[in-house]
Amino acid sequence: MKKVLVALLVLASVAAPLIAGGQQGGESDGPVTISLWTKEGESDGALQWVQSLAADFTAQHENITIEVLNKEVEALREDFQTAALAGTAPDLLWSVSDHAGPFTTAGLIQPVDDFIDTSKYVESVVMNGSTWAVPIASGNHLMLMANKKYVSELPKTTDEFIALAKSLTKGDMYGLAYNLGEAFWLAPWLGGFNGSVFAEDGVTPTLDTPAMLNTLKFLRSLKFDHGVTPVESDYAVADTLFKEGKAAMLINGDWSIGGYKEALGDDLLIGRLPKVSATGKYPAPYTSGVYFFIPADLPAEKESAVKMFIEYVTSEEVQSEMLANLSRLPGLKAALSSPLIENDPLMKGSVAQMEVGTPMPTVLEMRAVWDAINPELSAVMAGSETPEEAVKKMQEAAVNGIANLK
Amino acid sequence: MKKIGHQDPLWVKAIIHALLITACLITIYPILRIMTISLRPGDRLMSTSLAIIPPDATFLNYKAALFEKDFLLWLWNSLVITLATAVIGLSLASTSAYAISRWKFPGRNAMLIFLLGTQMIPAAMLMVPLYLLAAKFGLINTYRGLVIAYSVSAVPFSIWILKGYYDSIPTTLEEAAMIDGASRMYTFWKIILPLTTPALAIAFLFNFMNSWNEFMLARIMLPKAGMFTWPLGLQSLQGQFTTQWGVYAASSMMISVPVVALFLYSSKWLVNGLTAGSVKG
Amino acid sequence: MNSQVVLTALGQVSGTVFWMFVGFMLIEVSIWAVGNKVLKNKNTLVAMLVTPAFVGLGLLLVFPLIYEVVLAFSNMNLYHFRNPEFSLLNGLDNFKRVFTKPVLQSTTFVPVLLRTFLWTSQVFIHASFGMLLAMLLNRPGLKFKNVYRAILILPWAMPQVISALTWRSEFNFEYGFPNILLNRIGLPGIQWKADAVWNFIAMVLTNVWLGIPFMMVISLGGLQSISAEFYEAADMDGASGWTKFQNITLPLMKPVLAPSVMLGIIWTFNNFNIPYFINEMKLESSEILVTALFRAAFNFSQYGFSAAFALIIFALLFSMTLVYVKWTGALKGVTD
């Protein structure tokens, strides 16, 4: 038996270098690798852009490598929490403001006040007196888009809007298409009807209100009374209809402008959602943006590299490049005065819409509100629930959901 | 099995074929739809046409998947992991199952119940602890953690299948060999294992499919684009709002074809391998 | 693809396989040394045969189970993420909460449980259709049998994620084939995504499509092993088709079907992919226990609560299975 043991030990010592070769050595002061998780995907070219930024940055700073990994928004949050629990979190996050609530509550990210000069940027995520994120892009808001083949001028009020949409709906052609079942598409109208998802304190849900009721009734009437939208339409359907010229108007976000410019060319028209005739108020889409978050456990030796990369991405040059390539509004104030915005009617329309937008709540409680609105909105739009029932259920679900978080 | 003397009358045959053809259509149509989407040109993925081959069919999506994405790399990574883990899983299961089939040792029934119990653990329950375990041993961002996890995860079902099959092989075979002086393990290797081929094939197939399709664990364990397995690669084609459906469908077709071929090839054992142990009629 | 990346997979995987092999050999040798030389136990060979598999399973499943039990006695959530408190009181509170408060936002435990039962009962559809198809395929002298079987088995062979995503897009109101077909025959389309009842039906349809082949293959194996003599004897007595089915086929198929139905029940009860991909966690009215668990743990980050929830689901399924085993004797052939 001893022979076998000796043989095994010899074998083990021979093979040891084999496996050790694959292992990563500890980081010294020399080369630094920054792992960056981004929510940017391939389909709109944003991931490729992030990758090219990382490569350019490494070309300038030879001993810093940026490893880019794309994760879908929800997966990014889940996996970041799990990784932080195990102490293997990435070094930098590039994601949406929704994450600020959970991450600050759990103590997973650190304030950025010491990293950057926050006054150079547009309004960022501020909670408990600290700034928690560095803006990369601002906006992320919904707006009204139209195809010039059918619409020469965007409607000013909802009455005009409905009349126009009705006149355009015939055959396999729809006056309006949007993502019917998503709360994010309901939010602008809630603002237009003088409502808000939270009370003054910013954490108590106020969904069982006349404003919400009117909003639901309005959205419901678009489909059932006026028949101007498809019977069921998710994001992909609305997107396809608009691209194929089968929907005259569309409500979609700034992230999609690039794609429509390509599909419709000069026929694309962008501007504010029409004033709600009943209240005389503009709909207020949620504005947020895309941000850098810095994990709380970032090792000290990586701090300067992370800081340099953030500064690089939010430099005026790169920000203008983003504006030109991806049609996203910059997070750096200096880049907002770019002539690219002034001279481009599409970007001007987007800015006009953003001006009447309202910052999306970033508190943890917002998650419960989203998940409370979505199923009831779907039910109302499916015709299986009245708006009156829906608002009650929404409120109850939101209260329960918030209680569950604690 | 003996041939049965009489055959069905013609009208019964007609009904049987009609029923089977209907069932086949229902079965295959959704799969053909994937092919349809993969053949559509990129700008009109959505259509109310039911034609299986679209009039303007194109292979552009296949080209995009093969040459613009890391499709081949994803496939390669998956293949290496899957083959390795299926072989390990099979060796672990075949030896354990043999012991459970041939010896009545203390704790045997508890073991069988334990194996059944493993099938009942909700997958969501395992994610966080497994990640923590992997992080403790430095297995994140490597294939090592996945190889270990996948090797064992199909073992319970494989033991189940193999044990049933061993049970149907009479012990007299081994006893005869052992009288001739062969050792127990020699008999197992030389006589029993070759007889078990159908069940081994099935167990291999299960191990293979199990690791080949796994997604949730791979997502958190492999946070590096170059290391993706195909389910992660396919996932990366889906954006927050927009999905590259054409490329997605084309990739899906190319991934499914080899697995389906393997499955159909081994289906000649499938029927016997799965049920041998339980039928004594 | 560059060669270095290709070699990474090969190198790492073969390295791991090598070390696992070394590890197992070490275990084997030590069991052999202790069991055979020191204890002189006659079950040493058995221990050597079963240990590797069970060590692996222990690592993969027992540690997570212990972890979940400990976690169930904590107040861990986003507010207590870094330093959760562990106490008996927290544990009791977590377990109590499963039954007294909504497990998600508006649904409580009992409705989700009942829905899960309803969802699981589809296994009987899998089994009866599987059996029916198997009996059709098993008719003597059937032509094209292999072609039919190859096609009917496809849903099982397809990667499940791909099938699930395909079905999801086919439940699109405008562009999915079920609605297009309905429209062509003059019926209005169904709102598969938004309507609670239809959404659940969509989930079941998908899973029935996926689940029938397994049962069909099992049944076919069973049918083929029934000796033809039984039927010949019955023919001589002039028995009808139905009598033969009742008195020969069913009783003889029971030992084959009972364990498979049990596995089917366990797998369906725990099926995460189909509800997750079809419903996309939108409608709470479509959640079954395991998807509700996933949401509680990952969407709402209620770690302590969801650990307790997971243990309850596990215990429930385990006791249900034991009752089933007692009732049908599904394990008789396995344990003796």
mmCIF file with all atom_site columns, N, CA, C and O in Angstrom, chain B residues 8 16-17 27 33 46 48 76 96 105 108 118-120 125 132 143-144 163 248 271 279, chain C residues 6 12 16 46 53 61 65 67 139 148 165 170 175 184 209 221 225 256 267 270 334-335:
data_model
loop_
_atom_site.group_PDB
_atom_site.id
_atom_site.type_symbol
_atom_site.label_atom_id
_atom_site.label_alt_id
_atom_site.label_comp_id
_atom_site.label_asym_id
_atom_site.label_entity_id
_atom_site.label_seq_id
_atom_site.pdbx_PDB_ins_code
_atom_site.Cartn_x
_atom_site.Cartn_y
_atom_site.Cartn_z
_atom_site.occupancy
_atom_site.B_iso_or_equiv
_atom_site.pdbx_formal_charge
_atom_site.auth_seq_id
_atom_site.auth_comp_id
_atom_site.auth_asym_id
_atom_site.auth_atom_id
_atom_site.pdbx_PDB_model_num
ATOM 1   N N  . ASP B 1 8   ? -54.019 -4.964 -36.618 1.00 0.00 ? 8   ASP B N  1
ATOM 2   C CA . ASP B 1 8   ? -55.226 -4.145 -36.560 1.00 0.00 ? 8   ASP B CA 1
ATOM 3   C C  . ASP B 1 8   ? -55.884 -4.077 -37.923 1.00 0.00 ? 8   ASP B C  1
ATOM 4   O O  . ASP B 1 8   ? -55.208 -4.068 -38.939 1.00 0.00 ? 8   ASP B O  1
ATOM 5   N N  . ILE B 1 16  ? -55.055 5.341  -35.868 1.00 0.00 ? 16  ILE B N  1
ATOM 6   C CA . ILE B 1 16  ? -53.809 5.406  -35.105 1.00 0.00 ? 16  ILE B CA 1
ATOM 7   C C  . ILE B 1 16  ? -52.818 6.348  -35.785 1.00 0.00 ? 16  ILE B C  1
ATOM 8   O O  . ILE B 1 16  ? -52.226 7.217  -35.141 1.00 0.00 ? 16  ILE B O  1
ATOM 9   N N  . HIS B 1 17  ? -52.686 6.193  -37.115 1.00 0.00 ? 17  HIS B N  1
ATOM 10  C CA . HIS B 1 17  ? -51.757 7.079  -37.814 1.00 0.00 ? 17  HIS B CA 1
ATOM 11  C C  . HIS B 1 17  ? -52.211 8.523  -37.734 1.00 0.00 ? 17  HIS B C  1
ATOM 12  O O  . HIS B 1 17  ? -51.382 9.427  -37.543 1.00 0.00 ? 17  HIS B O  1
ATOM 13  N N  . THR B 1 27  ? -46.131 18.560 -31.608 1.00 0.00 ? 27  THR B N  1
ATOM 14  C CA . THR B 1 27  ? -44.811 18.489 -30.993 1.00 0.00 ? 27  THR B CA 1
ATOM 15  C C  . THR B 1 27  ? -43.794 19.326 -31.753 1.00 0.00 ? 27  THR B C  1
ATOM 16  O O  . THR B 1 27  ? -43.005 20.062 -31.172 1.00 0.00 ? 27  THR B O  1
ATOM 17  N N  . ARG B 1 33  ? -40.872 26.760 -35.471 1.00 0.00 ? 33  ARG B N  1
ATOM 18  C CA . ARG B 1 33  ? -40.992 28.221 -35.393 1.00 0.00 ? 33  ARG B CA 1
ATOM 19  C C  . ARG B 1 33  ? -39.655 28.865 -35.063 1.00 0.00 ? 33  ARG B C  1
ATOM 20  O O  . ARG B 1 33  ? -39.364 29.967 -35.515 1.00 0.00 ? 33  ARG B O  1
ATOM 21  N N  . MET B 1 46  ? -40.887 40.031 -36.435 1.00 0.00 ? 46  MET B N  1
ATOM 22  C CA . MET B 1 46  ? -42.249 39.784 -36.007 1.00 0.00 ? 46  MET B CA 1
ATOM 23  C C  . MET B 1 46  ? -43.134 39.772 -37.236 1.00 0.00 ? 46  MET B C  1
ATOM 24  O O  . MET B 1 46  ? -43.072 40.666 -38.056 1.00 0.00 ? 46  MET B O  1
ATOM 25  N N  . THR B 1 48  ? -47.083 38.028 -38.793 1.00 0.00 ? 48  THR B N  1
ATOM 26  C CA . THR B 1 48  ? -48.236 37.177 -38.532 1.00 0.00 ? 48  THR B CA 1
ATOM 27  C C  . THR B 1 48  ? -48.319 36.059 -39.557 1.00 0.00 ? 48  THR B C  1
ATOM 28  O O  . THR B 1 48  ? -49.332 35.404 -39.689 1.00 0.00 ? 48  THR B O  1
ATOM 29  N N  . TRP B 1 76  ? -17.592 25.554 -27.270 1.00 0.00 ? 76  TRP B N  1
ATOM 30  C CA . TRP B 1 76  ? -16.398 24.827 -26.856 1.00 0.00 ? 76  TRP B CA 1
ATOM 31  C C  . TRP B 1 76  ? -16.333 24.726 -25.324 1.00 0.00 ? 76  TRP B C  1
ATOM 32  O O  . TRP B 1 76  ? -16.137 23.644 -24.770 1.00 0.00 ? 76  TRP B O  1
ATOM 33  N N  . SER B 1 96  ? -21.426 3.442  -7.070  1.00 0.00 ? 96  SER B N  1
ATOM 34  C CA . SER B 1 96  ? -22.336 3.506  -5.920  1.00 0.00 ? 96  SER B CA 1
ATOM 35  C C  . SER B 1 96  ? -23.569 2.658  -6.161  1.00 0.00 ? 96  SER B C  1
ATOM 36  O O  . SER B 1 96  ? -24.017 1.925  -5.280  1.00 0.00 ? 96  SER B O  1
ATOM 37  N N  . PHE B 1 105 ? -26.464 -3.409 3.100   1.00 0.00 ? 105 PHE B N  1
ATOM 38  C CA . PHE B 1 105 ? -25.638 -2.936 4.215   1.00 0.00 ? 105 PHE B CA 1
ATOM 39  C C  . PHE B 1 105 ? -26.463 -1.987 5.083   1.00 0.00 ? 105 PHE B C  1
ATOM 40  O O  . PHE B 1 105 ? -27.486 -1.459 4.640   1.00 0.00 ? 105 PHE B O  1
ATOM 41  N N  . ARG B 1 108 ? -28.674 1.459  4.097   1.00 0.00 ? 108 ARG B N  1
ATOM 42  C CA . ARG B 1 108 ? -28.944 1.445  2.664   1.00 0.00 ? 108 ARG B CA 1
ATOM 43  C C  . ARG B 1 108 ? -30.254 2.154  2.323   1.00 0.00 ? 108 ARG B C  1
ATOM 44  O O  . ARG B 1 108 ? -30.310 2.975  1.391   1.00 0.00 ? 108 ARG B O  1
ATOM 45  N N  . THR B 1 118 ? -32.707 14.583 -2.320  1.00 0.00 ? 118 THR B N  1
ATOM 46  C CA . THR B 1 118 ? -31.912 15.584 -3.034  1.00 0.00 ? 118 THR B CA 1
ATOM 47  C C  . THR B 1 118 ? -32.687 16.194 -4.199  1.00 0.00 ? 118 THR B C  1
ATOM 48  O O  . THR B 1 118 ? -32.452 17.328 -4.573  1.00 0.00 ? 118 THR B O  1
ATOM 49  N N  . GLN B 1 119 ? -33.613 15.423 -4.759  1.00 0.00 ? 119 GLN B N  1
ATOM 50  C CA . GLN B 1 119 ? -34.393 15.930 -5.893  1.00 0.00 ? 119 GLN B CA 1
ATOM 51  C C  . GLN B 1 119 ? -35.409 16.984 -5.462  1.00 0.00 ? 119 GLN B C  1
ATOM 52  O O  . GLN B 1 119 ? -36.016 17.653 -6.284  1.00 0.00 ? 119 GLN B O  1
ATOM 53  N N  . MET B 1 120 ? -35.628 17.075 -4.140  1.00 0.00 ? 120 MET B N  1
ATOM 54  C CA . MET B 1 120 ? -36.716 17.937 -3.658  1.00 0.00 ? 120 MET B CA 1
ATOM 55  C C  . MET B 1 120 ? -36.233 19.296 -3.202  1.00 0.00 ? 120 MET B C  1
ATOM 56  O O  . MET B 1 120 ? -37.017 20.139 -2.824  1.00 0.00 ? 120 MET B O  1
ATOM 57  N N  . MET B 1 125 ? -32.690 27.676 -3.316  1.00 0.00 ? 125 MET B N  1
ATOM 58  C CA . MET B 1 125 ? -32.157 27.553 -1.969  1.00 0.00 ? 125 MET B CA 1
ATOM 59  C C  . MET B 1 125 ? -30.645 27.320 -1.997  1.00 0.00 ? 125 MET B C  1
ATOM 60  O O  . MET B 1 125 ? -29.951 27.607 -1.037  1.00 0.00 ? 125 MET B O  1
ATOM 61  N N  . LEU B 1 132 ? -21.062 31.036 -1.753  1.00 0.00 ? 132 LEU B N  1
ATOM 62  C CA . LEU B 1 132 ? -20.194 31.322 -0.613  1.00 0.00 ? 132 LEU B CA 1
ATOM 63  C C  . LEU B 1 132 ? -19.127 30.247 -0.471  1.00 0.00 ? 132 LEU B C  1
ATOM 64  O O  . LEU B 1 132 ? -17.960 30.532 -0.231  1.00 0.00 ? 132 LEU B O  1
ATOM 65  N N  . TYR B 1 143 ? -13.448 27.428 -13.976 1.00 0.00 ? 143 TYR B N  1
ATOM 66  C CA . TYR B 1 143 ? -14.371 26.341 -14.312 1.00 0.00 ? 143 TYR B CA 1
ATOM 67  C C  . TYR B 1 143 ? -14.391 25.282 -13.221 1.00 0.00 ? 143 TYR B C  1
ATOM 68  O O  . TYR B 1 143 ? -15.214 24.383 -13.245 1.00 0.00 ? 143 TYR B O  1
ATOM 69  N N  . ARG B 1 144 ? -13.438 25.389 -12.277 1.00 0.00 ? 144 ARG B N  1
ATOM 70  C CA . ARG B 1 144 ? -13.286 24.308 -11.295 1.00 0.00 ? 144 ARG B CA 1
ATOM 71  C C  . ARG B 1 144 ? -14.555 24.090 -10.492 1.00 0.00 ? 144 ARG B C  1
ATOM 72  O O  . ARG B 1 144 ? -15.013 22.962 -10.315 1.00 0.00 ? 144 ARG B O  1
ATOM 73  N N  . LYS B 1 163 ? -29.150 1.500  -10.549 1.00 0.00 ? 163 LYS B N  1
ATOM 74  C CA . LYS B 1 163 ? -29.478 0.491  -9.552  1.00 0.00 ? 163 LYS B CA 1
ATOM 75  C C  . LYS B 1 163 ? -30.608 -0.397 -10.062 1.00 0.00 ? 163 LYS B C  1
ATOM 76  O O  . LYS B 1 163 ? -30.550 -1.628 -9.972  1.00 0.00 ? 163 LYS B O  1
ATOM 77  N N  . TYR B 1 248 ? -30.411 35.053 -31.920 1.00 0.00 ? 248 TYR B N  1
ATOM 78  C CA . TYR B 1 248 ? -30.753 34.166 -30.807 1.00 0.00 ? 248 TYR B CA 1
ATOM 79  C C  . TYR B 1 248 ? -31.328 32.851 -31.332 1.00 0.00 ? 248 TYR B C  1
ATOM 80  O O  . TYR B 1 248 ? -30.918 31.765 -30.923 1.00 0.00 ? 248 TYR B O  1
ATOM 81  N N  . VAL B 1 271 ? -35.558 3.473  -24.035 1.00 0.00 ? 271 VAL B N  1
ATOM 82  C CA . VAL B 1 271 ? -36.764 2.752  -23.635 1.00 0.00 ? 271 VAL B CA 1
ATOM 83  C C  . VAL B 1 271 ? -36.443 1.654  -22.626 1.00 0.00 ? 271 VAL B C  1
ATOM 84  O O  . VAL B 1 271 ? -37.115 1.521  -21.612 1.00 0.00 ? 271 VAL B O  1
ATOM 85  N N  . VAL B 1 279 ? -39.667 -3.522 -14.002 1.00 0.00 ? 279 VAL B N  1
ATOM 86  C CA . VAL B 1 279 ? -40.624 -4.466 -14.576 1.00 0.00 ? 279 VAL B CA 1
ATOM 87  C C  . VAL B 1 279 ? -40.126 -5.885 -14.380 1.00 0.00 ? 279 VAL B C  1
ATOM 88  O O  . VAL B 1 279 ? -39.004 -6.203 -14.731 1.00 0.00 ? 279 VAL B O  1
ATOM 89  N N  . VAL C 2 6   ? -9.105  29.093 -25.663 1.00 0.00 ? 6   VAL C N  1
ATOM 90  C CA . VAL C 2 6   ? -9.505  27.706 -25.861 1.00 0.00 ? 6   VAL C CA 1
ATOM 91  C C  . VAL C 2 6   ? -8.809  26.810 -24.851 1.00 0.00 ? 6   VAL C C  1
ATOM 92  O O  . VAL C 2 6   ? -9.404  25.931 -24.242 1.00 0.00 ? 6   VAL C O  1
ATOM 93  N N  . GLN C 2 12  ? -8.074  24.122 -17.362 1.00 0.00 ? 12  GLN C N  1
ATOM 94  C CA . GLN C 2 12  ? -8.720  24.168 -16.056 1.00 0.00 ? 12  GLN C CA 1
ATOM 95  C C  . GLN C 2 12  ? -9.538  22.927 -15.792 1.00 0.00 ? 12  GLN C C  1
ATOM 96  O O  . GLN C 2 12  ? -9.499  22.360 -14.711 1.00 0.00 ? 12  GLN C O  1
ATOM 97  N N  . THR C 2 16  ? -8.852  20.136 -12.945 1.00 0.00 ? 16  THR C N  1
ATOM 98  C CA . THR C 2 16  ? -9.832  19.830 -11.913 1.00 0.00 ? 16  THR C CA 1
ATOM 99  C C  . THR C 2 16  ? -10.157 18.344 -11.881 1.00 0.00 ? 16  THR C C  1
ATOM 100 O O  . THR C 2 16  ? -10.225 17.734 -10.813 1.00 0.00 ? 16  THR C O  1
ATOM 101 N N  . VAL C 2 46  ? -18.074 -1.946 0.095   1.00 0.00 ? 46  VAL C N  1
ATOM 102 C CA . VAL C 2 46  ? -19.270 -1.119 -0.095  1.00 0.00 ? 46  VAL C CA 1
ATOM 103 C C  . VAL C 2 46  ? -18.948 0.341  0.193   1.00 0.00 ? 46  VAL C C  1
ATOM 104 O O  . VAL C 2 46  ? -19.277 1.238  -0.583  1.00 0.00 ? 46  VAL C O  1
ATOM 105 N N  . ALA C 2 53  ? -19.344 9.268  -4.271  1.00 0.00 ? 53  ALA C N  1
ATOM 106 C CA . ALA C 2 53  ? -20.579 9.930  -4.681  1.00 0.00 ? 53  ALA C CA 1
ATOM 107 C C  . ALA C 2 53  ? -21.203 10.683 -3.520  1.00 0.00 ? 53  ALA C C  1
ATOM 108 O O  . ALA C 2 53  ? -21.660 11.826 -3.675  1.00 0.00 ? 53  ALA C O  1
ATOM 109 N N  . LEU C 2 61  ? -24.896 19.508 -1.360  1.00 0.00 ? 61  LEU C N  1
ATOM 110 C CA . LEU C 2 61  ? -26.249 19.693 -0.860  1.00 0.00 ? 61  LEU C CA 1
ATOM 111 C C  . LEU C 2 61  ? -26.330 19.859 0.651   1.00 0.00 ? 61  LEU C C  1
ATOM 112 O O  . LEU C 2 61  ? -27.133 20.646 1.146   1.00 0.00 ? 61  LEU C O  1
ATOM 113 N N  . LEU C 2 65  ? -27.797 23.078 2.884   1.00 0.00 ? 65  LEU C N  1
ATOM 114 C CA . LEU C 2 65  ? -28.953 22.819 3.739   1.00 0.00 ? 65  LEU C CA 1
ATOM 115 C C  . LEU C 2 65  ? -28.696 23.352 5.151   1.00 0.00 ? 65  LEU C C  1
ATOM 116 O O  . LEU C 2 65  ? -29.540 24.032 5.735   1.00 0.00 ? 65  LEU C O  1
ATOM 117 N N  . TYR C 2 67  ? -26.550 25.627 5.974   1.00 0.00 ? 67  TYR C N  1
ATOM 118 C CA . TYR C 2 67  ? -26.492 27.082 5.860   1.00 0.00 ? 67  TYR C CA 1
ATOM 119 C C  . TYR C 2 67  ? -27.890 27.694 5.913   1.00 0.00 ? 67  TYR C C  1
ATOM 120 O O  . TYR C 2 67  ? -28.130 28.686 6.602   1.00 0.00 ? 67  TYR C O  1
ATOM 121 N N  . ARG C 2 139 ? -48.613 -0.566 -31.029 1.00 0.00 ? 139 ARG C N  1
ATOM 122 C CA . ARG C 2 139 ? -49.499 -1.468 -31.785 1.00 0.00 ? 139 ARG C CA 1
ATOM 123 C C  . ARG C 2 139 ? -48.654 -2.382 -32.653 1.00 0.00 ? 139 ARG C C  1
ATOM 124 O O  . ARG C 2 139 ? -47.653 -1.949 -33.235 1.00 0.00 ? 139 ARG C O  1
ATOM 125 N N  . TYR C 2 148 ? -42.095 8.352  -35.817 1.00 0.00 ? 148 TYR C N  1
ATOM 126 C CA . TYR C 2 148 ? -43.003 8.966  -34.844 1.00 0.00 ? 148 TYR C CA 1
ATOM 127 C C  . TYR C 2 148 ? -42.303 9.168  -33.510 1.00 0.00 ? 148 TYR C C  1
ATOM 128 O O  . TYR C 2 148 ? -42.366 10.232 -32.902 1.00 0.00 ? 148 TYR C O  1
ATOM 129 N N  . LEU C 2 165 ? -38.158 29.887 -23.701 1.00 0.00 ? 165 LEU C N  1
ATOM 130 C CA . LEU C 2 165 ? -38.150 31.224 -24.297 1.00 0.00 ? 165 LEU C CA 1
ATOM 131 C C  . LEU C 2 165 ? -38.928 31.252 -25.600 1.00 0.00 ? 165 LEU C C  1
ATOM 132 O O  . LEU C 2 165 ? -39.575 32.247 -25.927 1.00 0.00 ? 165 LEU C O  1
ATOM 133 N N  . GLU C 2 170 ? -44.083 32.816 -28.294 1.00 0.00 ? 170 GLU C N  1
ATOM 134 C CA . GLU C 2 170 ? -45.272 32.373 -29.027 1.00 0.00 ? 170 GLU C CA 1
ATOM 135 C C  . GLU C 2 170 ? -46.568 32.762 -28.304 1.00 0.00 ? 170 GLU C C  1
ATOM 136 O O  . GLU C 2 170 ? -47.646 32.677 -28.868 1.00 0.00 ? 170 GLU C O  1
ATOM 137 N N  . TYR C 2 175 ? -48.199 38.197 -32.427 1.00 0.00 ? 175 TYR C N  1
ATOM 138 C CA . TYR C 2 175 ? -47.303 37.470 -33.321 1.00 0.00 ? 175 TYR C CA 1
ATOM 139 C C  . TYR C 2 175 ? -47.100 36.006 -32.946 1.00 0.00 ? 175 TYR C C  1
ATOM 140 O O  . TYR C 2 175 ? -46.310 35.319 -33.571 1.00 0.00 ? 175 TYR C O  1
ATOM 141 N N  . ARG C 2 184 ? -57.332 33.135 -37.401 1.00 0.00 ? 184 ARG C N  1
ATOM 142 C CA . ARG C 2 184 ? -57.644 32.607 -38.738 1.00 0.00 ? 184 ARG C CA 1
ATOM 143 C C  . ARG C 2 184 ? -58.964 31.855 -38.750 1.00 0.00 ? 184 ARG C C  1
ATOM 144 O O  . ARG C 2 184 ? -59.646 31.816 -39.770 1.00 0.00 ? 184 ARG C O  1
ATOM 145 N N  . TRP C 2 209 ? -46.410 20.089 -22.838 1.00 0.00 ? 209 TRP C N  1
ATOM 146 C CA . TRP C 2 209 ? -45.659 19.825 -24.072 1.00 0.00 ? 209 TRP C CA 1
ATOM 147 C C  . TRP C 2 209 ? -44.284 19.237 -23.731 1.00 0.00 ? 209 TRP C C  1
ATOM 148 O O  . TRP C 2 209 ? -43.816 18.301 -24.363 1.00 0.00 ? 209 TRP C O  1
ATOM 149 N N  . GLY C 2 221 ? -41.392 1.584  -22.563 1.00 0.00 ? 221 GLY C N  1
ATOM 150 C CA . GLY C 2 221 ? -40.522 0.558  -21.994 1.00 0.00 ? 221 GLY C CA 1
ATOM 151 C C  . GLY C 2 221 ? -41.330 -0.473 -21.231 1.00 0.00 ? 221 GLY C C  1
ATOM 152 O O  . GLY C 2 221 ? -41.109 -1.681 -21.354 1.00 0.00 ? 221 GLY C O  1
ATOM 153 N N  . SER C 2 225 ? -42.237 -4.654 -22.246 1.00 0.00 ? 225 SER C N  1
ATOM 154 C CA . SER C 2 225 ? -41.774 -5.762 -21.421 1.00 0.00 ? 225 SER C CA 1
ATOM 155 C C  . SER C 2 225 ? -42.932 -6.644 -20.941 1.00 0.00 ? 225 SER C C  1
ATOM 156 O O  . SER C 2 225 ? -42.718 -7.640 -20.274 1.00 0.00 ? 225 SER C O  1
ATOM 157 N N  . VAL C 2 256 ? -44.032 0.303  -13.081 1.00 0.00 ? 256 VAL C N  1
ATOM 158 C CA . VAL C 2 256 ? -43.219 1.184  -13.930 1.00 0.00 ? 256 VAL C CA 1
ATOM 159 C C  . VAL C 2 256 ? -43.639 2.630  -13.728 1.00 0.00 ? 256 VAL C C  1
ATOM 160 O O  . VAL C 2 256 ? -42.815 3.529  -13.582 1.00 0.00 ? 256 VAL C O  1
ATOM 161 N N  . TRP C 2 267 ? -40.381 16.769 -9.675  1.00 0.00 ? 267 TRP C N  1
ATOM 162 C CA . TRP C 2 267 ? -39.800 17.714 -10.633 1.00 0.00 ? 267 TRP C CA 1
ATOM 163 C C  . TRP C 2 267 ? -40.760 18.845 -10.982 1.00 0.00 ? 267 TRP C C  1
ATOM 164 O O  . TRP C 2 267 ? -40.358 19.997 -11.142 1.00 0.00 ? 267 TRP C O  1
ATOM 165 N N  . ASN C 2 270 ? -41.164 21.331 -8.165  1.00 0.00 ? 270 ASN C N  1
ATOM 166 C CA . ASN C 2 270 ? -39.971 22.169 -8.059  1.00 0.00 ? 270 ASN C CA 1
ATOM 167 C C  . ASN C 2 270 ? -39.589 22.850 -9.359  1.00 0.00 ? 270 ASN C C  1
ATOM 168 O O  . ASN C 2 270 ? -38.508 23.414 -9.464  1.00 0.00 ? 270 ASN C O  1
ATOM 169 N N  . VAL C 2 334 ? -37.624 -0.766 -5.371  1.00 0.00 ? 334 VAL C N  1
ATOM 170 C CA . VAL C 2 334 ? -36.321 -0.138 -5.239  1.00 0.00 ? 334 VAL C CA 1
ATOM 171 C C  . VAL C 2 334 ? -35.620 -0.579 -3.965  1.00 0.00 ? 334 VAL C C  1
ATOM 172 O O  . VAL C 2 334 ? -34.421 -0.828 -3.955  1.00 0.00 ? 334 VAL C O  1
ATOM 173 N N  . THR C 2 335 ? -36.373 -0.696 -2.880  1.00 0.00 ? 335 THR C N  1
ATOM 174 C CA . THR C 2 335 ? -35.703 -0.975 -1.618  1.00 0.00 ? 335 THR C CA 1
ATOM 175 C C  . THR C 2 335 ? -35.432 -2.460 -1.393  1.00 0.00 ? 335 THR C C  1
ATOM 176 O O  . THR C 2 335 ? -34.615 -2.797 -0.560  1.00 0.00 ? 335 THR C O  1
#
